[in-house]
């Protein structure tokens, strides 16, 4: 399996809802255990420069209670707790969330785990913030960190090395290709777009699109996979390359990435 992708969280403060996603390179069963088992959560939830979860109790069934306790980097104790609403291993977990630092307001967290070719696509929805915009925004930042810790823990356990990022330039068969498409070529580009959407959905691609180069447009695709060989396997399987019409990719590893 390739490495994890970068977790992303969006806080829609007007709706009082957070949506966060990450692809983790292990099966859903392993991810589900990591987010529910009392002996698992203290192993990964937290960082020394922020806070550490030191104890977790969980009665993992509808109506069962859960509680996490820990200590912040400033030495202060904290806890958060709630009840399980839906438990459908290994694909869905719904629970309430109540934290003293949030005024003991009750919100709802839903985990959805979907198997994908690269492992598990985890989608988290945290809702019920109402007009508490700052709390919604802060929890969004927090969930992005938490899903990152989860992914790092499971990848390290599985012996998966961090993935690389690759700049892939798709060079068309002629400089004016974007402006002189035949109907057959237009259909081919539709299949190309569908292929890239699959790479995005399965966690291998970060972004893609045409670049308006004055010397002639070309396609850009940024991949996050384990090795250059894996990146080339993705580009070689692109329908435009397989068509034999003169498309080719240049694949270069990025030395560093700011995200």
mmCIF file of C-alpha atoms in Angstrom:
data_model
loop_
_atom_site.group_PDB
_atom_site.id
_atom_site.type_symbol
_atom_site.label_atom_id
_atom_site.label_comp_id
_atom_site.label_asym_id
_atom_site.label_seq_id
_atom_site.Cartn_x
_atom_site.Cartn_y
_atom_site.Cartn_z
ATOM 1 C CA UNK A 1 0.000 0.000 0.000
ATOM 2 C CA UNK A 2 1.044 3.602 -0.540
ATOM 3 C CA UNK A 3 1.420 5.937 2.409
ATOM 4 C CA UNK A 4 -1.304 8.022 3.994
ATOM 5 C CA UNK A 5 -2.549 11.231 2.470
ATOM 6 C CA UNK A 6 -2.630 14.495 4.397
ATOM 7 C CA UNK A 7 -5.701 14.956 6.604
ATOM 8 C CA UNK A 8 -7.924 17.894 5.773
ATOM 9 C CA UNK A 9 -10.669 19.506 7.819
ATOM 10 C CA UNK A 10 -13.154 22.176 6.801
ATOM 11 C CA UNK A 11 -15.176 24.026 9.423
ATOM 12 C CA UNK A 12 -18.441 25.411 8.067
ATOM 13 C CA UNK A 13 -19.087 27.846 10.899
ATOM 14 C CA UNK A 14 -22.371 29.046 9.397
ATOM 15 C CA UNK A 15 -23.733 25.488 9.651
ATOM 16 C CA UNK A 16 -21.887 24.635 12.865
ATOM 17 C CA UNK A 17 -20.340 21.577 11.216
ATOM 18 C CA UNK A 18 -16.840 20.198 10.595
ATOM 19 C CA UNK A 19 -15.988 17.756 7.815
ATOM 20 C CA UNK A 20 -12.564 16.079 7.943
ATOM 21 C CA UNK A 21 -11.049 13.346 5.785
ATOM 22 C CA UNK A 22 -7.903 11.254 5.568
ATOM 23 C CA UNK A 23 -6.822 8.107 3.738
ATOM 24 C CA UNK A 24 -4.912 5.662 5.940
ATOM 25 C CA UNK A 25 -2.917 2.782 4.471
ATOM 26 C CA UNK A 26 -4.407 0.007 6.629
ATOM 27 C CA UNK A 27 -7.755 -1.854 6.451
ATOM 28 C CA UNK A 28 -10.955 -0.431 8.009
ATOM 29 C CA UNK A 29 -10.921 -3.094 10.736
ATOM 30 C CA UNK A 30 -7.593 -1.795 12.037
ATOM 31 C CA UNK A 31 -8.695 1.838 11.895
ATOM 32 C CA UNK A 32 -11.955 1.054 13.701
ATOM 33 C CA UNK A 33 -10.092 -0.656 16.528
ATOM 34 C CA UNK A 34 -7.688 2.273 16.831
ATOM 35 C CA UNK A 35 -10.542 4.762 17.319
ATOM 36 C CA UNK A 36 -12.535 2.641 19.787
ATOM 37 C CA UNK A 37 -10.304 0.351 21.866
ATOM 38 C CA UNK A 38 -9.393 1.566 25.351
ATOM 39 C CA UNK A 39 -5.830 0.278 25.006
ATOM 40 C CA UNK A 40 -5.309 1.964 21.634
ATOM 41 C CA UNK A 41 -6.309 5.615 21.940
ATOM 42 C CA UNK A 42 -3.639 6.558 24.536
ATOM 43 C CA UNK A 43 -1.009 5.203 22.133
ATOM 44 C CA UNK A 44 -1.652 7.797 19.448
ATOM 45 C CA UNK A 45 -4.026 10.583 20.513
ATOM 46 C CA UNK A 46 -1.818 13.546 21.360
ATOM 47 C CA UNK A 47 1.662 15.029 21.044
ATOM 48 C CA UNK A 48 4.152 16.067 23.711
ATOM 49 C CA UNK A 49 4.088 19.732 22.699
ATOM 50 C CA UNK A 50 0.274 19.926 22.925
ATOM 51 C CA UNK A 51 -1.358 17.296 25.113
ATOM 52 C CA UNK A 52 -1.410 13.562 25.686
ATOM 53 C CA UNK A 53 -4.352 11.243 26.241
ATOM 54 C CA UNK A 54 -3.325 9.018 29.138
ATOM 55 C CA UNK A 55 -6.477 6.993 29.799
ATOM 56 C CA UNK A 56 -9.491 5.955 27.760
ATOM 57 C CA UNK A 57 -12.508 3.919 28.806
ATOM 58 C CA UNK A 58 -15.152 2.748 26.368
ATOM 59 C CA UNK A 59 -18.284 0.620 26.437
ATOM 60 C CA UNK A 60 -18.511 0.283 22.670
ATOM 61 C CA UNK A 61 -22.215 -0.316 22.093
ATOM 62 C CA UNK A 62 -25.215 1.938 21.435
ATOM 63 C CA UNK A 63 -25.909 3.742 24.706
ATOM 64 C CA UNK A 64 -22.485 2.862 26.111
ATOM 65 C CA UNK A 65 -20.312 5.572 27.643
ATOM 66 C CA UNK A 66 -16.794 6.624 26.696
ATOM 67 C CA UNK A 67 -14.318 8.966 28.379
ATOM 68 C CA UNK A 68 -10.793 10.161 27.574
ATOM 69 C CA UNK A 69 -8.481 11.735 30.138
ATOM 70 C CA UNK A 70 -5.100 13.331 29.686
ATOM 71 C CA UNK A 71 -2.647 16.081 30.468
ATOM 72 C CA UNK A 72 -1.800 19.198 28.508
ATOM 73 C CA UNK A 73 1.714 20.415 27.756
ATOM 74 C CA UNK A 74 1.143 22.977 30.529
ATOM 75 C CA UNK A 75 0.562 20.165 33.029
ATOM 76 C CA UNK A 76 -3.186 20.691 33.348
ATOM 77 C CA UNK A 77 -5.516 17.704 33.402
ATOM 78 C CA UNK A 78 -8.380 17.459 30.932
ATOM 79 C CA UNK A 79 -11.139 15.084 29.940
ATOM 80 C CA UNK A 80 -13.775 14.660 27.246
ATOM 81 C CA UNK A 81 -16.647 12.197 27.260
ATOM 82 C CA UNK A 82 -19.857 11.074 25.608
ATOM 83 C CA UNK A 83 -22.032 8.145 24.609
ATOM 84 C CA UNK A 84 -22.099 5.886 21.579
ATOM 85 C CA UNK A 85 -25.180 6.339 19.404
ATOM 86 C CA UNK A 86 -24.435 3.953 16.527
ATOM 87 C CA UNK A 87 -21.786 1.229 16.400
ATOM 88 C CA UNK A 88 -21.384 -0.600 13.084
ATOM 89 C CA UNK A 89 -17.865 -2.061 12.944
ATOM 90 C CA UNK A 90 -15.807 -1.521 10.931
ATOM 91 C CA UNK A 91 -17.617 1.096 8.853
ATOM 92 C CA UNK A 92 -19.518 3.561 11.040
ATOM 93 C CA UNK A 93 -19.330 5.020 14.530
ATOM 94 C CA UNK A 94 -21.549 7.798 15.889
ATOM 95 C CA UNK A 95 -21.013 9.258 19.345
ATOM 96 C CA UNK A 96 -21.804 12.331 21.370
ATOM 97 C CA UNK A 97 -18.970 14.631 22.440
ATOM 98 C CA UNK A 98 -18.971 16.754 25.598
ATOM 99 C CA UNK A 99 -15.930 18.694 26.809
ATOM 100 C CA UNK A 100 -15.572 21.118 29.745
ATOM 101 C CA UNK A 101 -13.442 23.481 27.635
ATOM 102 C CA UNK A 102 -16.446 23.791 25.296
ATOM 103 C CA UNK A 103 -18.889 24.614 28.067
ATOM 104 C CA UNK A 104 -20.046 20.978 28.302
ATOM 105 C CA UNK A 105 -22.105 21.530 25.165
ATOM 106 C CA UNK A 106 -23.163 18.243 23.550
ATOM 107 C CA UNK A 107 -22.164 17.777 19.908
ATOM 108 C CA UNK A 108 -22.095 14.701 17.673
ATOM 109 C CA UNK A 109 -19.130 13.026 15.981
ATOM 110 C CA UNK A 110 -19.618 10.541 13.133
ATOM 111 C CA UNK A 111 -16.798 8.413 11.736
ATOM 112 C CA UNK A 112 -17.338 6.721 8.367
ATOM 113 C CA UNK A 113 -14.721 4.200 7.201
ATOM 114 C CA UNK A 114 -14.689 3.211 3.536
ATOM 115 C CA UNK A 115 -12.320 0.604 2.076
ATOM 116 C CA UNK A 116 -10.321 1.926 -0.881
ATOM 117 C CA UNK A 117 -7.466 0.468 -2.898
ATOM 118 C CA UNK A 118 -4.896 2.295 -0.772
ATOM 119 C CA UNK A 119 -6.420 1.306 2.588
ATOM 120 C CA UNK A 120 -9.214 3.178 4.349
ATOM 121 C CA UNK A 121 -10.860 6.470 3.584
ATOM 122 C CA UNK A 122 -11.946 7.935 6.930
ATOM 123 C CA UNK A 123 -14.494 10.744 6.901
ATOM 124 C CA UNK A 124 -15.329 12.525 10.133
ATOM 125 C CA UNK A 125 -18.311 14.799 10.655
ATOM 126 C CA UNK A 126 -18.610 16.845 13.849
ATOM 127 C CA UNK A 127 -21.856 18.789 14.126
ATOM 128 C CA UNK A 128 -24.022 20.670 16.565
ATOM 129 C CA UNK A 129 -21.923 23.780 17.255
ATOM 130 C CA UNK A 130 -24.772 26.126 16.414
ATOM 131 C CA UNK A 131 -23.694 29.756 16.632
ATOM 132 C CA UNK A 132 -20.468 28.932 18.499
ATOM 133 C CA UNK A 133 -18.311 29.822 15.509
ATOM 134 C CA UNK A 134 -14.979 30.014 17.328
ATOM 135 C CA UNK A 135 -15.495 26.589 18.875
ATOM 136 C CA UNK A 136 -16.362 25.090 15.495
ATOM 137 C CA UNK A 137 -13.279 26.614 13.905
ATOM 138 C CA UNK A 138 -10.975 25.506 16.740
ATOM 139 C CA UNK A 139 -12.311 21.952 16.677
ATOM 140 C CA UNK A 140 -11.684 21.873 12.920
ATOM 141 C CA UNK A 141 -8.002 22.625 13.479
ATOM 142 C CA UNK A 142 -7.963 20.024 16.226
ATOM 143 C CA UNK A 143 -9.472 17.240 14.136
ATOM 144 C CA UNK A 144 -6.942 17.810 11.373
ATOM 145 C CA UNK A 145 -4.170 17.226 13.907
ATOM 146 C CA UNK A 146 -5.909 14.212 15.450
ATOM 147 C CA UNK A 147 -6.401 12.443 12.127
ATOM 148 C CA UNK A 148 -2.759 13.114 11.332
ATOM 149 C CA UNK A 149 -1.682 11.457 14.594
ATOM 150 C CA UNK A 150 -3.925 8.490 13.868
ATOM 151 C CA UNK A 151 -2.511 8.032 10.378
ATOM 152 C CA UNK A 152 1.092 8.331 11.533
ATOM 153 C CA UNK A 153 0.566 5.786 14.303
ATOM 154 C CA UNK A 154 -1.031 3.187 12.053
ATOM 155 C CA UNK A 155 1.460 3.699 9.231
ATOM 156 C CA UNK A 156 4.406 3.278 11.605
ATOM 157 C CA UNK A 157 2.835 0.156 13.097
ATOM 158 C CA UNK A 158 2.439 -1.322 9.612
ATOM 159 C CA UNK A 159 6.022 -0.443 8.691
ATOM 160 C CA UNK A 160 4.892 1.941 5.970
ATOM 161 C CA UNK A 161 7.423 4.604 5.123
ATOM 162 C CA UNK A 162 6.257 8.200 4.632
ATOM 163 C CA UNK A 163 5.052 8.812 1.107
ATOM 164 C CA UNK A 164 6.740 11.061 -1.425
ATOM 165 C CA UNK A 165 5.252 13.871 -3.485
ATOM 166 C CA UNK A 166 5.795 13.888 -7.247
ATOM 167 C CA UNK A 167 5.334 16.632 -9.833
ATOM 168 C CA UNK A 168 3.919 15.018 -12.975
ATOM 169 C CA UNK A 169 3.804 17.055 -16.176
ATOM 170 C CA UNK A 170 1.581 15.712 -18.941
ATOM 171 C CA UNK A 171 2.928 16.843 -22.307
ATOM 172 C CA UNK A 172 0.355 16.692 -25.130
ATOM 173 C CA UNK A 173 1.167 15.514 -28.654
ATOM 174 C CA UNK A 174 1.165 19.079 -30.073
ATOM 175 C CA UNK A 175 1.507 22.574 -28.561
ATOM 176 C CA UNK A 176 -1.973 23.701 -29.650
ATOM 177 C CA UNK A 177 -3.665 20.472 -28.552
ATOM 178 C CA UNK A 178 -5.975 22.214 -26.047
ATOM 179 C CA UNK A 179 -7.346 24.446 -28.816
ATOM 180 C CA UNK A 180 -7.582 21.948 -31.684
ATOM 181 C CA UNK A 181 -9.236 18.926 -30.072
ATOM 182 C CA UNK A 182 -11.042 16.508 -32.346
ATOM 183 C CA UNK A 183 -14.220 14.850 -31.076
ATOM 184 C CA UNK A 184 -12.299 11.624 -30.528
ATOM 185 C CA UNK A 185 -9.620 13.464 -28.555
ATOM 186 C CA UNK A 186 -12.277 15.242 -26.509
ATOM 187 C CA UNK A 187 -13.737 11.873 -25.519
ATOM 188 C CA UNK A 188 -10.245 10.649 -24.626
ATOM 189 C CA UNK A 189 -9.727 13.669 -22.363
ATOM 190 C CA UNK A 190 -13.000 12.829 -20.644
ATOM 191 C CA UNK A 191 -11.644 9.371 -19.796
ATOM 192 C CA UNK A 192 -8.414 11.018 -18.641
ATOM 193 C CA UNK A 193 -10.377 13.286 -16.271
ATOM 194 C CA UNK A 194 -12.339 10.325 -14.893
ATOM 195 C CA UNK A 195 -9.078 8.481 -14.264
ATOM 196 C CA UNK A 196 -7.621 11.426 -12.349
ATOM 197 C CA UNK A 197 -10.776 11.728 -10.251
ATOM 198 C CA UNK A 198 -10.297 8.096 -9.252
ATOM 199 C CA UNK A 199 -6.708 8.819 -8.185
ATOM 200 C CA UNK A 200 -7.950 11.750 -6.097
ATOM 201 C CA UNK A 201 -10.726 9.723 -4.499
ATOM 202 C CA UNK A 202 -8.364 6.871 -3.617
ATOM 203 C CA UNK A 203 -5.800 9.178 -2.034
ATOM 204 C CA UNK A 204 -2.955 9.030 -4.560
ATOM 205 C CA UNK A 205 -3.462 12.426 -6.166
ATOM 206 C CA UNK A 206 -3.451 15.789 -4.415
ATOM 207 C CA UNK A 207 -4.382 18.121 -7.275
ATOM 208 C CA UNK A 208 -4.469 18.225 -11.081
ATOM 209 C CA UNK A 209 -5.332 20.606 -13.877
ATOM 210 C CA UNK A 210 -4.165 22.312 -17.085
ATOM 211 C CA UNK A 211 -1.388 24.908 -16.950
ATOM 212 C CA UNK A 212 -1.633 27.993 -19.189
ATOM 213 C CA UNK A 213 1.951 27.964 -20.460
ATOM 214 C CA UNK A 214 2.481 30.639 -23.186
ATOM 215 C CA UNK A 215 4.375 28.062 -25.239
ATOM 216 C CA UNK A 216 1.426 25.682 -25.083
ATOM 217 C CA UNK A 217 -0.805 24.310 -22.298
ATOM 218 C CA UNK A 218 0.173 21.125 -20.498
ATOM 219 C CA UNK A 219 -1.309 19.069 -17.689
ATOM 220 C CA UNK A 220 -0.166 19.129 -14.075
ATOM 221 C CA UNK A 221 -0.735 16.289 -11.638
ATOM 222 C CA UNK A 222 0.685 16.173 -8.100
ATOM 223 C CA UNK A 223 0.854 12.633 -6.737
ATOM 224 C CA UNK A 224 1.506 11.473 -3.197
ATOM 225 C CA UNK A 225 2.659 7.861 -3.319
ATOM 226 C CA UNK A 226 5.399 5.718 -1.814
ATOM 227 C CA UNK A 227 8.028 5.745 -4.555
ATOM 228 C CA UNK A 228 8.794 7.177 -7.977
ATOM 229 C CA UNK A 229 8.038 3.760 -9.446
ATOM 230 C CA UNK A 230 4.530 3.969 -7.985
ATOM 231 C CA UNK A 231 4.121 7.466 -9.416
ATOM 232 C CA UNK A 232 5.161 6.226 -12.854
ATOM 233 C CA UNK A 233 2.768 3.303 -12.571
ATOM 234 C CA UNK A 234 -0.057 5.809 -12.049
ATOM 235 C CA UNK A 235 0.963 7.989 -14.996
ATOM 236 C CA UNK A 236 1.614 5.006 -17.284
ATOM 237 C CA UNK A 237 -1.928 3.753 -16.657
ATOM 238 C CA UNK A 238 -3.508 7.071 -17.678
ATOM 239 C CA UNK A 239 -5.820 6.483 -20.674
ATOM 240 C CA UNK A 240 -4.144 9.275 -22.647
ATOM 241 C CA UNK A 241 -0.734 7.599 -22.317
ATOM 242 C CA UNK A 242 -2.156 4.177 -23.120
ATOM 243 C CA UNK A 243 -3.906 5.576 -26.200
ATOM 244 C CA UNK A 244 -0.643 5.711 -28.161
ATOM 245 C CA UNK A 245 -1.414 9.233 -29.387
ATOM 246 C CA UNK A 246 1.866 10.795 -28.302
ATOM 247 C CA UNK A 247 1.106 11.893 -24.739
ATOM 248 C CA UNK A 248 3.900 11.521 -22.211
ATOM 249 C CA UNK A 249 4.535 12.396 -18.579
ATOM 250 C CA UNK A 250 7.627 13.885 -17.000
ATOM 251 C CA UNK A 251 7.776 12.730 -13.362
ATOM 252 C CA UNK A 252 9.971 14.549 -10.848
ATOM 253 C CA UNK A 253 10.172 14.085 -7.057
ATOM 254 C CA UNK A 254 9.600 17.223 -5.005
ATOM 255 C CA UNK A 255 12.396 17.945 -2.533
ATOM 256 C CA UNK A 256 10.061 19.449 0.052
ATOM 257 C CA UNK A 257 6.431 20.476 0.333
ATOM 258 C CA UNK A 258 4.743 23.301 2.247
ATOM 259 C CA UNK A 259 1.055 22.532 2.828
#
